[in-house]
mmCIF file of C-alpha atoms in Angstrom:
data_model
loop_
_atom_site.group_PDB
_atom_site.id
_atom_site.type_symbol
_atom_site.label_atom_id
_atom_site.label_comp_id
_atom_site.label_asym_id
_atom_site.label_seq_id
_atom_site.Cartn_x
_atom_site.Cartn_y
_atom_site.Cartn_z
ATOM 1 C CA MET A 246 86.952 51.782 129.957
ATOM 2 C CA THR A 247 85.655 53.211 126.707
ATOM 3 C CA SER A 248 87.595 55.722 124.690
ATOM 4 C CA HIS A 249 85.631 58.860 123.970
ATOM 5 C CA GLN A 250 86.547 60.468 120.673
ATOM 6 C CA SER A 251 85.987 64.221 120.738
ATOM 7 C CA THR A 252 85.300 66.056 117.510
ATOM 8 C CA GLN A 253 88.383 67.899 116.336
ATOM 9 C CA THR A 254 87.566 71.449 115.266
ATOM 10 C CA MET A 255 89.551 74.347 113.865
ATOM 11 C CA LYS A 256 89.174 78.070 113.496
ATOM 12 C CA PRO A 257 87.831 79.357 110.179
ATOM 13 C CA ALA A 258 91.242 80.894 109.377
ATOM 14 C CA THR A 259 92.903 77.492 109.683
ATOM 15 C CA ALA A 260 90.218 75.822 107.570
ATOM 16 C CA ALA A 261 90.502 78.553 104.900
ATOM 17 C CA LYS A 262 94.267 78.060 104.797
ATOM 18 C CA LYS A 263 93.855 74.305 104.376
ATOM 19 C CA LEU A 264 91.296 74.901 101.609
ATOM 20 C CA GLY A 265 93.581 77.428 99.898
ATOM 21 C CA VAL A 266 91.058 80.273 99.954
ATOM 22 C CA TYR A 267 91.056 83.865 101.210
ATOM 23 C CA LEU A 268 89.111 83.901 104.494
ATOM 24 C CA GLU A 269 87.590 87.358 104.006
ATOM 25 C CA ALA A 270 85.986 86.196 100.748
ATOM 26 C CA THR A 271 84.241 83.188 102.320
ATOM 27 C CA PRO A 272 80.558 83.300 103.365
ATOM 28 C CA ALA A 273 79.775 84.844 106.773
ATOM 29 C CA GLU A 274 78.586 81.523 108.229
ATOM 30 C CA PHE A 275 81.986 79.993 107.395
ATOM 31 C CA GLN A 276 83.884 82.929 108.936
ATOM 32 C CA GLU A 277 81.825 82.987 112.136
ATOM 33 C CA GLY A 278 81.702 79.281 112.978
ATOM 34 C CA VAL A 279 84.133 76.509 113.687
ATOM 35 C CA VAL A 280 84.947 73.771 111.207
ATOM 36 C CA SER A 281 85.204 70.139 112.222
ATOM 37 C CA ARG A 282 87.646 67.756 110.564
ATOM 38 C CA THR A 283 84.648 65.945 109.052
ATOM 39 C CA GLU A 284 83.250 69.185 107.622
ATOM 40 C CA LEU A 285 86.674 70.094 106.191
ATOM 41 C CA ASN A 286 86.957 66.686 104.519
ATOM 42 C CA ALA A 287 83.453 67.130 103.068
ATOM 43 C CA LEU A 288 84.378 70.586 101.725
ATOM 44 C CA GLN A 289 87.494 69.138 100.107
ATOM 45 C CA THR A 290 85.839 66.128 98.507
ATOM 46 C CA ASP A 291 82.592 67.801 97.423
ATOM 47 C CA PRO A 292 83.151 71.576 97.388
ATOM 48 C CA PRO A 293 80.046 73.782 97.386
ATOM 49 C CA GLU A 294 79.588 76.406 94.664
ATOM 50 C CA TRP A 295 81.088 79.255 96.749
ATOM 51 C CA LEU A 296 84.281 77.247 97.303
ATOM 52 C CA ARG A 297 84.600 76.273 93.626
ATOM 53 C CA GLU A 298 84.085 79.935 92.690
ATOM 54 C CA LEU A 299 86.747 81.156 95.146
ATOM 55 C CA ARG A 300 89.261 78.541 94.040
ATOM 56 C CA GLY A 301 88.672 79.336 90.391
ATOM 57 C CA ASN A 302 88.367 83.116 90.379
ATOM 58 C CA GLY A 303 89.604 84.334 93.753
ATOM 59 C CA PRO A 304 90.368 86.528 95.468
ATOM 60 C CA HIS A 305 93.276 84.253 96.289
ATOM 61 C CA PRO A 306 95.450 84.345 99.438
ATOM 62 C CA ARG A 307 99.104 85.351 99.073
ATOM 63 C CA PRO A 308 100.513 81.777 98.957
ATOM 64 C CA VAL A 309 98.203 80.961 96.033
ATOM 65 C CA VAL A 310 98.996 84.261 94.273
ATOM 66 C CA ALA A 311 102.726 83.602 94.702
ATOM 67 C CA ALA A 312 102.397 80.078 93.307
ATOM 68 C CA LYS A 313 100.339 81.233 90.315
ATOM 69 C CA LEU A 314 102.947 83.911 89.532
ATOM 70 C CA GLY A 315 105.909 81.584 90.129
ATOM 71 C CA VAL A 316 107.463 83.705 92.879
ATOM 72 C CA SER A 317 107.895 83.545 96.653
ATOM 73 C CA ILE A 318 105.617 85.294 99.133
ATOM 74 C CA ALA A 319 108.541 87.574 100.010
ATOM 75 C CA GLY A 320 108.920 88.304 96.293
ATOM 76 C CA LEU A 321 105.283 89.425 96.200
ATOM 77 C CA ALA A 322 105.946 91.825 99.053
ATOM 78 C CA ARG A 323 109.071 93.161 97.342
ATOM 79 C CA GLY A 324 106.936 93.714 94.247
ATOM 80 C CA GLY A 325 104.389 95.689 96.275
ATOM 81 C CA VAL A 326 101.637 93.053 96.148
ATOM 82 C CA THR A 327 100.232 92.951 99.671
ATOM 83 C CA GLU A 328 96.566 92.079 99.205
ATOM 84 C CA ALA A 329 94.638 89.162 97.768
ATOM 85 C CA LEU A 330 94.300 89.116 93.982
ATOM 86 C CA THR A 331 91.698 87.632 91.680
ATOM 87 C CA THR A 332 92.603 85.253 88.864
ATOM 88 C CA GLU A 333 91.897 88.092 86.425
ATOM 89 C CA GLN A 334 94.366 90.386 88.238
ATOM 90 C CA ILE A 335 96.989 87.613 88.311
ATOM 91 C CA ASP A 336 96.564 87.012 84.579
ATOM 92 C CA ALA A 337 96.896 90.760 83.931
ATOM 93 C CA LEU A 338 100.147 90.838 85.933
ATOM 94 C CA LYS A 339 101.472 87.901 83.918
ATOM 95 C CA GLN A 340 100.582 89.742 80.698
ATOM 96 C CA GLU A 341 102.214 92.988 81.818
ATOM 97 C CA SER A 342 105.261 91.082 83.098
ATOM 98 C CA PRO A 343 106.646 94.002 85.116
ATOM 99 C CA GLU A 344 110.376 94.114 85.810
ATOM 100 C CA TRP A 345 109.937 93.077 89.468
ATOM 101 C CA LEU A 346 107.999 89.957 88.409
ATOM 102 C CA GLN A 347 110.684 88.942 85.907
ATOM 103 C CA ARG A 348 113.373 89.472 88.564
ATOM 104 C CA GLU A 349 111.472 87.493 91.215
ATOM 105 C CA ARG A 350 110.761 84.629 88.796
ATOM 106 C CA ALA A 351 114.482 84.441 87.977
ATOM 107 C CA THR A 352 115.318 84.427 91.683
ATOM 108 C CA GLN A 353 112.787 81.664 92.301
ATOM 109 C CA ALA A 354 114.236 79.620 89.409
ATOM 110 C CA ASP A 355 117.723 79.982 90.940
ATOM 111 C CA VAL A 356 116.401 78.851 94.324
ATOM 112 C CA ARG A 357 114.808 75.757 92.743
ATOM 113 C CA LYS A 358 118.045 74.919 90.866
ATOM 114 C CA GLU A 359 120.072 75.205 94.050
ATOM 115 C CA ALA A 360 117.604 73.046 95.977
ATOM 116 C CA GLN A 361 117.828 70.405 93.232
ATOM 117 C CA ARG A 362 121.647 70.548 93.293
ATOM 118 C CA ILE A 363 121.692 70.041 97.067
ATOM 119 C CA LYS A 364 119.203 67.175 96.818
ATOM 120 C CA GLU A 365 121.334 65.416 94.197
ATOM 121 C CA LYS A 366 124.489 65.982 96.254
ATOM 122 C CA ASN A 367 122.815 64.451 99.322
ATOM 123 C CA GLU A 368 121.585 61.472 97.290
ATOM 124 C CA GLU A 369 125.125 60.887 95.953
ATOM 125 C CA LYS A 370 126.506 61.019 99.483
ATOM 126 C CA LYS A 371 123.846 58.550 100.682
ATOM 127 C CA ALA A 372 124.680 56.184 97.807
ATOM 128 C CA LYS A 373 128.413 56.377 98.586
ATOM 129 C CA ASP A 374 127.774 55.787 102.288
ATOM 130 C CA ALA A 375 125.544 52.789 101.475
ATOM 131 C CA ALA A 376 128.205 51.381 99.132
ATOM 132 C CA ARG A 377 130.760 51.604 101.941
ATOM 133 C CA GLY A 378 128.380 49.838 104.278
ATOM 134 C CA GLU A 379 127.810 52.724 106.656
#
């Protein structure tokens, strides 16, 4: 019996998410087709010009916008940012530093501190448990 390996494919939306780009800004042939795992790997290792341009200048999807601004996706929504933004628009927001952005960045910093505190607490507990031979 021989094993038959079928080609794994994904929808363009999934591929765009994995590539970190805004689907609606990709070329029509990308949006209308399916992407195989091999094609995705090729796009990641040797991105074509359109992909380099999108990654560099946008428009960027919300997760990328949130990361570039240092806030959560929910924080973007609370700040009224609901659509994709270009790098230029993100830089302008950073320059303006509106009150909502400052507040959301502070919230995100608190969340990261708390996550770090919990991680350290769990590591201490693991070390104590290991020392007791559990």
